[in-house]
Amino acid sequence: GVDSLQRITPSILKQHNKKDDAWSAFYGKVYNITPYIPFHPGGEKELMRVAGRDGTKLFATTHGWVNADFMLDACLVGFLVGESSS
Ligand code: HEM
C-alpha cells in the first residue's frame, strides 16, 4: 500500500542504474523498471538511458501518449523528492 512507498532522492535513484537493478523516475514517481526491460518495444538500450535518473523528459519526447503510470503500477517504489528532503 501507499504507506510502504519510499521518498527517494536523486542520489539514491542514481545508485539503481544497472540492468539487474534499474530504477527510473517519471512524473515524480520512481519505478523499478528492471522487470520491464525485456518487454520494452523500444528496446533495452533506449530504456537503460533513463536508468538511475529522472526519465520524464526523454519519455515525454519519445512517447508522451504511453500511459507509463498504468503500465508500471506494480513496479512503483516511491516518490522522487529533493536532495535534502530524505
Ligand atoms: C516504444 C513503453 C521508456 C524509447 C514504446 C512503446 C511502449 C513503450 C508501450 C510502444 C509504443 C507504440 O508503439 O505506440 C515505455 C515505457 C517506458 C519507456 C513504459 C518507461 C519505463 C522509454 C525511453 C525511451 C524509449 C526512456 C528513450 C530513451 C522508445 C522508442 C520506441 C518506444 C524509440 C519506439 C520503438 C519502435 O516503435 O520501433 N515504449 N517506454 N522508451 N520506446 Fe518506450
PDB file of N, CA, C and O in Angstrom, residues 18-82:
ATOM      1  N   LYS A  18      21.816  -0.089 -12.867  1.00  0.00           N
ATOM      2  CA  LYS A  18      22.299  -1.303 -13.527  1.00  0.00           C
ATOM      3  C   LYS A  18      21.124  -2.074 -14.130  1.00  0.00           C
ATOM      4  O   LYS A  18      19.995  -1.961 -13.651  1.00  0.00           O
ATOM      5  N   LYS A  19      21.420  -2.866 -15.140  1.00  0.00           N
ATOM      6  CA  LYS A  19      20.386  -3.635 -15.825  1.00  0.00           C
ATOM      7  C   LYS A  19      19.617  -4.534 -14.859  1.00  0.00           C
ATOM      8  O   LYS A  19      18.413  -4.714 -14.992  1.00  0.00           O
ATOM      9  N   ASP A  20      20.312  -5.108 -13.882  1.00  0.00           N
ATOM     10  CA  ASP A  20      19.637  -6.003 -12.935  1.00  0.00           C
ATOM     11  C   ASP A  20      19.127  -5.262 -11.707  1.00  0.00           C
ATOM     12  O   ASP A  20      18.633  -5.875 -10.756  1.00  0.00           O
ATOM     13  N   ASP A  21      19.261  -3.938 -11.705  1.00  0.00           N
ATOM     14  CA  ASP A  21      18.753  -3.109 -10.607  1.00  0.00           C
ATOM     15  C   ASP A  21      18.552  -1.687 -11.145  1.00  0.00           C
ATOM     16  O   ASP A  21      19.336  -0.795 -10.894  1.00  0.00           O
ATOM     17  N   ALA A  22      17.485  -1.543 -11.923  1.00  0.00           N
ATOM     18  CA  ALA A  22      17.255  -0.270 -12.604  1.00  0.00           C
ATOM     19  C   ALA A  22      15.982   0.414 -12.117  1.00  0.00           C
ATOM     20  O   ALA A  22      14.889  -0.146 -12.210  1.00  0.00           O
ATOM     21  N   TRP A  23      16.180   1.625 -11.573  1.00  0.00           N
ATOM     22  CA  TRP A  23      15.050   2.453 -11.189  1.00  0.00           C
ATOM     23  C   TRP A  23      15.055   3.695 -12.074  1.00  0.00           C
ATOM     24  O   TRP A  23      16.108   4.148 -12.522  1.00  0.00           O
ATOM     25  N   SER A  24      13.866   4.229 -12.320  1.00  0.00           N
ATOM     26  CA  SER A  24      13.783   5.480 -13.049  1.00  0.00           C
ATOM     27  C   SER A  24      12.555   6.251 -12.581  1.00  0.00           C
ATOM     28  O   SER A  24      11.592   5.653 -12.101  1.00  0.00           O
ATOM     29  N   ALA A  25      12.625   7.583 -12.709  1.00  0.00           N
ATOM     30  CA  ALA A  25      11.505   8.420 -12.270  1.00  0.00           C
ATOM     31  C   ALA A  25      10.766   8.985 -13.476  1.00  0.00           C
ATOM     32  O   ALA A  25      11.379   9.418 -14.458  1.00  0.00           O
ATOM     33  N   PHE A  26       9.433   8.914 -13.410  1.00  0.00           N
ATOM     34  CA  PHE A  26       8.580   9.518 -14.430  1.00  0.00           C
ATOM     35  C   PHE A  26       7.482  10.298 -13.728  1.00  0.00           C
ATOM     36  O   PHE A  26       6.754   9.731 -12.903  1.00  0.00           O
ATOM     37  N   TYR A  27       7.406  11.584 -14.044  1.00  0.00           N
ATOM     38  CA  TYR A  27       6.376  12.454 -13.476  1.00  0.00           C
ATOM     39  C   TYR A  27       6.302  12.361 -11.944  1.00  0.00           C
ATOM     40  O   TYR A  27       5.228  12.255 -11.370  1.00  0.00           O
ATOM     41  N   GLY A  28       7.465  12.360 -11.323  1.00  0.00           N
ATOM     42  CA  GLY A  28       7.529  12.402  -9.867  1.00  0.00           C
ATOM     43  C   GLY A  28       7.442  11.064  -9.152  1.00  0.00           C
ATOM     44  O   GLY A  28       7.611  10.999  -7.939  1.00  0.00           O
ATOM     45  N   LYS A  29       7.191   9.988  -9.922  1.00  0.00           N
ATOM     46  CA  LYS A  29       7.119   8.671  -9.308  1.00  0.00           C
ATOM     47  C   LYS A  29       8.321   7.833  -9.718  1.00  0.00           C
ATOM     48  O   LYS A  29       8.730   7.856 -10.885  1.00  0.00           O
ATOM     49  N   VAL A  30       8.871   7.084  -8.749  1.00  0.00           N
ATOM     50  CA  VAL A  30      10.028   6.246  -9.022  1.00  0.00           C
ATOM     51  C   VAL A  30       9.583   4.791  -9.202  1.00  0.00           C
ATOM     52  O   VAL A  30       8.838   4.254  -8.379  1.00  0.00           O
ATOM     53  N   TYR A  31      10.032   4.188 -10.309  1.00  0.00           N
ATOM     54  CA  TYR A  31       9.656   2.814 -10.612  1.00  0.00           C
ATOM     55  C   TYR A  31      10.885   1.927 -10.720  1.00  0.00           C
ATOM     56  O   TYR A  31      11.932   2.360 -11.190  1.00  0.00           O
ATOM     57  N   ASN A  32      10.724   0.665 -10.307  1.00  0.00           N
ATOM     58  CA  ASN A  32      11.744  -0.340 -10.574  1.00  0.00           C
ATOM     59  C   ASN A  32      11.434  -0.879 -11.965  1.00  0.00           C
ATOM     60  O   ASN A  32      10.521  -1.679 -12.142  1.00  0.00           O
ATOM     61  N   ILE A  33      12.217  -0.428 -12.970  1.00  0.00           N
ATOM     62  CA  ILE A  33      11.925  -0.795 -14.350  1.00  0.00           C
ATOM     63  C   ILE A  33      12.603  -2.107 -14.759  1.00  0.00           C
ATOM     64  O   ILE A  33      12.416  -2.566 -15.895  1.00  0.00           O
ATOM     65  N   THR A  34      13.375  -2.705 -13.850  1.00  0.00           N
ATOM     66  CA  THR A  34      14.116  -3.933 -14.160  1.00  0.00           C
ATOM     67  C   THR A  34      13.259  -5.020 -14.836  1.00  0.00           C
ATOM     68  O   THR A  34      13.640  -5.520 -15.893  1.00  0.00           O
ATOM     69  N   PRO A  35      12.097  -5.379 -14.261  1.00  0.00           N
ATOM     70  CA  PRO A  35      11.321  -6.457 -14.884  1.00  0.00           C
ATOM     71  C   PRO A  35      10.726  -6.086 -16.245  1.00  0.00           C
ATOM     72  O   PRO A  35      10.379  -6.969 -17.027  1.00  0.00           O
ATOM     73  N   TYR A  36      10.648  -4.782 -16.520  1.00  0.00           N
ATOM     74  CA  TYR A  36      10.049  -4.333 -17.784  1.00  0.00           C
ATOM     75  C   TYR A  36      11.053  -4.301 -18.936  1.00  0.00           C
ATOM     76  O   TYR A  36      10.662  -4.362 -20.101  1.00  0.00           O
ATOM     77  N   ILE A  37      12.339  -4.226 -18.613  1.00  0.00           N
ATOM     78  CA  ILE A  37      13.384  -4.059 -19.640  1.00  0.00           C
ATOM     79  C   ILE A  37      13.226  -5.010 -20.841  1.00  0.00           C
ATOM     80  O   ILE A  37      13.213  -4.553 -21.981  1.00  0.00           O
ATOM     81  N   PRO A  38      13.039  -6.336 -20.616  1.00  0.00           N
ATOM     82  CA  PRO A  38      12.936  -7.233 -21.781  1.00  0.00           C
ATOM     83  C   PRO A  38      11.679  -7.027 -22.628  1.00  0.00           C
ATOM     84  O   PRO A  38      11.607  -7.520 -23.749  1.00  0.00           O
ATOM     85  N   PHE A  39      10.689  -6.320 -22.082  1.00  0.00           N
ATOM     86  CA  PHE A  39       9.417  -6.153 -22.786  1.00  0.00           C
ATOM     87  C   PHE A  39       9.268  -4.801 -23.491  1.00  0.00           C
ATOM     88  O   PHE A  39       8.289  -4.577 -24.187  1.00  0.00           O
ATOM     89  N   HIS A  40      10.212  -3.894 -23.304  1.00  0.00           N
ATOM     90  CA  HIS A  40      10.083  -2.564 -23.884  1.00  0.00           C
ATOM     91  C   HIS A  40      10.133  -2.619 -25.418  1.00  0.00           C
ATOM     92  O   HIS A  40      11.138  -3.052 -25.982  1.00  0.00           O
ATOM     93  N   PRO A  41       9.081  -2.149 -26.098  1.00  0.00           N
ATOM     94  CA  PRO A  41       9.059  -2.186 -27.560  1.00  0.00           C
ATOM     95  C   PRO A  41      10.189  -1.380 -28.194  1.00  0.00           C
ATOM     96  O   PRO A  41      10.596  -1.650 -29.328  1.00  0.00           O
ATOM     97  N   GLY A  42      10.699  -0.392 -27.485  1.00  0.00           N
ATOM     98  CA  GLY A  42      11.777   0.443 -27.996  1.00  0.00           C
ATOM     99  C   GLY A  42      13.154  -0.119 -27.694  1.00  0.00           C
ATOM    100  O   GLY A  42      14.169   0.487 -28.054  1.00  0.00           O
ATOM    101  N   GLY A  43      13.212  -1.267 -27.039  1.00  0.00           N
ATOM    102  CA  GLY A  43      14.483  -1.937 -26.770  1.00  0.00           C
ATOM    103  C   GLY A  43      15.123  -1.596 -25.440  1.00  0.00           C
ATOM    104  O   GLY A  43      14.797  -0.597 -24.804  1.00  0.00           O
ATOM    105  N   GLU A  44      16.053  -2.448 -25.070  1.00  0.00           N
ATOM    106  CA  GLU A  44      16.744  -2.325 -23.791  1.00  0.00           C
ATOM    107  C   GLU A  44      17.663  -1.112 -23.737  1.00  0.00           C
ATOM    108  O   GLU A  44      17.719  -0.393 -22.730  1.00  0.00           O
ATOM    109  N   LYS A  45      18.368  -0.863 -24.850  1.00  0.00           N
ATOM    110  CA  LYS A  45      19.351   0.219 -24.869  1.00  0.00           C
ATOM    111  C   LYS A  45      18.692   1.580 -24.617  1.00  0.00           C
ATOM    112  O   LYS A  45      19.201   2.392 -23.831  1.00  0.00           O
ATOM    113  N   GLU A  46      17.570   1.817 -25.273  1.00  0.00           N
ATOM    114  CA  GLU A  46      16.851   3.082 -25.100  1.00  0.00           C
ATOM    115  C   GLU A  46      16.363   3.229 -23.668  1.00  0.00           C
ATOM    116  O   GLU A  46      16.522   4.277 -23.045  1.00  0.00           O
ATOM    117  N   LEU A  47      15.773   2.169 -23.137  1.00  0.00           N
ATOM    118  CA  LEU A  47      15.227   2.227 -21.784  1.00  0.00           C
ATOM    119  C   LEU A  47      16.319   2.454 -20.741  1.00  0.00           C
ATOM    120  O   LEU A  47      16.134   3.203 -19.781  1.00  0.00           O
ATOM    121  N   MET A  48      17.482   1.840 -20.955  1.00  0.00           N
ATOM    122  CA  MET A  48      18.579   1.982 -19.991  1.00  0.00           C
ATOM    123  C   MET A  48      19.163   3.397 -19.945  1.00  0.00           C
ATOM    124  O   MET A  48      19.883   3.738 -19.021  1.00  0.00           O
ATOM    125  N   ARG A  49      18.821   4.229 -20.925  1.00  0.00           N
ATOM    126  CA  ARG A  49      19.292   5.623 -20.906  1.00  0.00           C
ATOM    127  C   ARG A  49      18.716   6.375 -19.717  1.00  0.00           C
ATOM    128  O   ARG A  49      19.281   7.367 -19.259  1.00  0.00           O
ATOM    129  N   VAL A  50      17.562   5.922 -19.204  1.00  0.00           N
ATOM    130  CA  VAL A  50      16.943   6.633 -18.083  1.00  0.00           C
ATOM    131  C   VAL A  50      17.166   5.928 -16.744  1.00  0.00           C
ATOM    132  O   VAL A  50      16.661   6.373 -15.713  1.00  0.00           O
ATOM    133  N   ALA A  51      17.905   4.823 -16.757  1.00  0.00           N
ATOM    134  CA  ALA A  51      18.148   4.089 -15.514  1.00  0.00           C
ATOM    135  C   ALA A  51      18.957   4.937 -14.539  1.00  0.00           C
ATOM    136  O   ALA A  51      19.984   5.501 -14.902  1.00  0.00           O
ATOM    137  N   GLY A  52      18.472   5.055 -13.324  1.00  0.00           N
ATOM    138  CA  GLY A  52      19.188   5.801 -12.294  1.00  0.00           C
ATOM    139  C   GLY A  52      18.930   7.294 -12.337  1.00  0.00           C
ATOM    140  O   GLY A  52      19.576   8.065 -11.621  1.00  0.00           O
ATOM    141  N   ARG A  53      17.998   7.713 -13.170  1.00  0.00           N
ATOM    142  CA  ARG A  53      17.727   9.150 -13.230  1.00  0.00           C
ATOM    143  C   ARG A  53      16.268   9.467 -13.573  1.00  0.00           C
ATOM    144  O   ARG A  53      15.479   8.575 -13.852  1.00  0.00           O
ATOM    145  N   ASP A  54      15.963  10.739 -13.591  1.00  0.00           N
ATOM    146  CA  ASP A  54      14.631  11.197 -13.943  1.00  0.00           C
ATOM    147  C   ASP A  54      14.461  11.088 -15.457  1.00  0.00           C
ATOM    148  O   ASP A  54      15.130  11.777 -16.210  1.00  0.00           O
ATOM    149  N   GLY A  55      13.565  10.193 -15.892  1.00  0.00           N
ATOM    150  CA  GLY A  55      13.404   9.950 -17.320  1.00  0.00           C
ATOM    151  C   GLY A  55      12.230  10.686 -17.940  1.00  0.00           C
ATOM    152  O   GLY A  55      11.905  10.449 -19.102  1.00  0.00           O
ATOM    153  N   THR A  56      11.623  11.573 -17.170  1.00  0.00           N
ATOM    154  CA  THR A  56      10.395  12.238 -17.631  1.00  0.00           C
ATOM    155  C   THR A  56      10.540  12.918 -18.992  1.00  0.00           C
ATOM    156  O   THR A  56       9.720  12.689 -19.884  1.00  0.00           O
ATOM    157  N   LYS A  57      11.584  13.728 -19.160  1.00  0.00           N
ATOM    158  CA  LYS A  57      11.755  14.484 -20.404  1.00  0.00           C
ATOM    159  C   LYS A  57      11.935  13.567 -21.612  1.00  0.00           C
ATOM    160  O   LYS A  57      11.275  13.730 -22.630  1.00  0.00           O
ATOM    161  N   LEU A  58      12.816  12.573 -21.453  1.00  0.00           N
ATOM    162  CA  LEU A  58      13.100  11.639 -22.540  1.00  0.00           C
ATOM    163  C   LEU A  58      11.849  10.818 -22.880  1.00  0.00           C
ATOM    164  O   LEU A  58      11.543  10.579 -24.046  1.00  0.00           O
ATOM    165  N   PHE A  59      11.140  10.424 -21.848  1.00  0.00           N
ATOM    166  CA  PHE A  59       9.914   9.653 -22.038  1.00  0.00           C
ATOM    167  C   PHE A  59       8.869  10.480 -22.781  1.00  0.00           C
ATOM    168  O   PHE A  59       8.262  10.019 -23.747  1.00  0.00           O
ATOM    169  N   ALA A  60       8.698  11.711 -22.336  1.00  0.00           N
ATOM    170  CA  ALA A  60       7.698  12.598 -22.942  1.00  0.00           C
ATOM    171  C   ALA A  60       8.043  12.912 -24.392  1.00  0.00           C
ATOM    172  O   ALA A  60       7.167  13.064 -25.237  1.00  0.00           O
ATOM    173  N   THR A  61       9.346  13.002 -24.685  1.00  0.00           N
ATOM    174  CA  THR A  61       9.786  13.298 -26.044  1.00  0.00           C
ATOM    175  C   THR A  61       9.554  12.119 -26.983  1.00  0.00           C
ATOM    176  O   THR A  61       9.195  12.291 -28.138  1.00  0.00           O
ATOM    177  N   THR A  62       9.762  10.897 -26.471  1.00  0.00           N
ATOM    178  CA  THR A  62       9.648   9.719 -27.328  1.00  0.00           C
ATOM    179  C   THR A  62       8.203   9.253 -27.492  1.00  0.00           C
ATOM    180  O   THR A  62       7.773   8.925 -28.581  1.00  0.00           O
ATOM    181  N   HIS A  63       7.465   9.207 -26.409  1.00  0.00           N
ATOM    182  CA  HIS A  63       6.069   8.736 -26.485  1.00  0.00           C
ATOM    183  C   HIS A  63       5.238   9.187 -25.295  1.00  0.00           C
ATOM    184  O   HIS A  63       4.888   8.384 -24.432  1.00  0.00           O
ATOM    185  N   GLY A  64       4.940  10.478 -25.311  1.00  0.00           N
ATOM    186  CA  GLY A  64       4.139  11.061 -24.239  1.00  0.00           C
ATOM    187  C   GLY A  64       2.745  10.487 -24.132  1.00  0.00           C
ATOM    188  O   GLY A  64       2.098  10.622 -23.097  1.00  0.00           O
ATOM    189  N   TRP A  65       2.271   9.794 -25.181  1.00  0.00           N
ATOM    190  CA  TRP A  65       0.928   9.216 -25.179  1.00  0.00           C
ATOM    191  C   TRP A  65       0.854   7.893 -24.434  1.00  0.00           C
ATOM    192  O   TRP A  65      -0.226   7.416 -24.111  1.00  0.00           O
ATOM    193  N   VAL A  66       2.021   7.266 -24.170  1.00  0.00           N
ATOM    194  CA  VAL A  66       2.047   5.983 -23.457  1.00  0.00           C
ATOM    195  C   VAL A  66       1.739   6.198 -21.973  1.00  0.00           C
ATOM    196  O   VAL A  66       2.306   7.088 -21.346  1.00  0.00           O
ATOM    197  N   ASN A  67       0.825   5.409 -21.417  1.00  0.00           N
ATOM    198  CA  ASN A  67       0.462   5.533 -20.004  1.00  0.00           C
ATOM    199  C   ASN A  67       1.383   4.679 -19.130  1.00  0.00           C
ATOM    200  O   ASN A  67       1.046   3.568 -18.732  1.00  0.00           O
ATOM    201  N   ALA A  68       2.569   5.230 -18.843  1.00  0.00           N
ATOM    202  CA  ALA A  68       3.565   4.504 -18.061  1.00  0.00           C
ATOM    203  C   ALA A  68       3.077   4.285 -16.631  1.00  0.00           C
ATOM    204  O   ALA A  68       3.376   3.262 -16.008  1.00  0.00           O
ATOM    205  N   ASP A  69       2.314   5.230 -16.119  1.00  0.00           N
ATOM    206  CA  ASP A  69       1.815   5.145 -14.754  1.00  0.00           C
ATOM    207  C   ASP A  69       0.955   3.890 -14.570  1.00  0.00           C
ATOM    208  O   ASP A  69       1.071   3.180 -13.579  1.00  0.00           O
ATOM    209  N   PHE A  70       0.131   3.615 -15.575  1.00  0.00           N
ATOM    210  CA  PHE A  70      -0.713   2.414 -15.556  1.00  0.00           C
ATOM    211  C   PHE A  70       0.117   1.157 -15.765  1.00  0.00           C
ATOM    212  O   PHE A  70       0.008   0.174 -15.027  1.00  0.00           O
ATOM    213  N   MET A  71       1.015   1.220 -16.779  1.00  0.00           N
ATOM    214  CA  MET A  71       1.818   0.046 -17.139  1.00  0.00           C
ATOM    215  C   MET A  71       2.751  -0.404 -16.024  1.00  0.00           C
ATOM    216  O   MET A  71       2.987  -1.593 -15.833  1.00  0.00           O
ATOM    217  N   LEU A  72       3.291   0.582 -15.306  1.00  0.00           N
ATOM    218  CA  LEU A  72       4.316   0.267 -14.301  1.00  0.00           C
ATOM    219  C   LEU A  72       3.792   0.294 -12.861  1.00  0.00           C
ATOM    220  O   LEU A  72       4.577   0.279 -11.919  1.00  0.00           O
ATOM    221  N   ASP A  73       2.479   0.303 -12.722  1.00  0.00           N
ATOM    222  CA  ASP A  73       1.881   0.431 -11.393  1.00  0.00           C
ATOM    223  C   ASP A  73       2.449  -0.564 -10.374  1.00  0.00           C
ATOM    224  O   ASP A  73       2.752  -0.203  -9.244  1.00  0.00           O
ATOM    225  N   ALA A  74       2.622  -1.806 -10.800  1.00  0.00           N
ATOM    226  CA  ALA A  74       3.123  -2.851  -9.902  1.00  0.00           C
ATOM    227  C   ALA A  74       4.609  -2.655  -9.573  1.00  0.00           C
ATOM    228  O   ALA A  74       5.132  -3.293  -8.663  1.00  0.00           O
ATOM    229  N   CYS A  75       5.275  -1.781 -10.324  1.00  0.00           N
ATOM    230  CA  CYS A  75       6.712  -1.551 -10.139  1.00  0.00           C
ATOM    231  C   CYS A  75       7.003  -0.260  -9.374  1.00  0.00           C
ATOM    232  O   CYS A  75       8.158   0.151  -9.244  1.00  0.00           O
ATOM    233  N   LEU A  76       5.960   0.372  -8.863  1.00  0.00           N
ATOM    234  CA  LEU A  76       6.130   1.639  -8.147  1.00  0.00           C
ATOM    235  C   LEU A  76       6.915   1.433  -6.849  1.00  0.00           C
ATOM    236  O   LEU A  76       6.584   0.568  -6.047  1.00  0.00           O
ATOM    237  N   VAL A  77       7.964   2.227  -6.690  1.00  0.00           N
ATOM    238  CA  VAL A  77       8.807   2.134  -5.496  1.00  0.00           C
ATOM    239  C   VAL A  77       8.520   3.297  -4.547  1.00  0.00           C
ATOM    240  O   VAL A  77       8.495   3.138  -3.327  1.00  0.00           O
ATOM    241  N   GLY A  78       8.281   4.477  -5.102  1.00  0.00           N
ATOM    242  CA  GLY A  78       8.039   5.629  -4.241  1.00  0.00           C
ATOM    243  C   GLY A  78       8.025   6.925  -5.017  1.00  0.00           C
ATOM    244  O   GLY A  78       7.777   6.935  -6.221  1.00  0.00           O
ATOM    245  N   PHE A  79       8.353   8.006  -4.303  1.00  0.00           N
ATOM    246  CA  PHE A  79       8.261   9.341  -4.896  1.00  0.00           C
ATOM    247  C   PHE A  79       9.609  10.046  -4.897  1.00  0.00           C
ATOM    248  O   PHE A  79      10.359   9.976  -3.921  1.00  0.00           O
ATOM    249  N   LEU A  80       9.902  10.717  -6.005  1.00  0.00           N
ATOM    250  CA  LEU A  80      11.147  11.470  -6.118  1.00  0.00           C
ATOM    251  C   LEU A  80      11.028  12.759  -5.312  1.00  0.00           C
ATOM    252  O   LEU A  80      10.060  13.506  -5.466  1.00  0.00           O
ATOM    253  N   VAL A  81      11.999  12.980  -4.424  1.00  0.00           N
ATOM    254  CA  VAL A  81      11.998  14.190  -3.605  1.00  0.00           C
ATOM    255  C   VAL A  81      13.326  14.922  -3.776  1.00  0.00           C
ATOM    256  O   VAL A  81      14.268  14.377  -4.341  1.00  0.00           O
ATOM    257  N   GLY A  82      13.410  16.139  -3.277  1.00  0.00           N
ATOM    258  CA  GLY A  82      14.645  16.904  -3.366  1.00  0.00           C
ATOM    259  C   GLY A  82      15.746  16.290  -2.521  1.00  0.00           C
ATOM    260  O   GLY A  82      15.482  15.525  -1.605  1.00  0.00           O
TER     261      GLY A  82
END
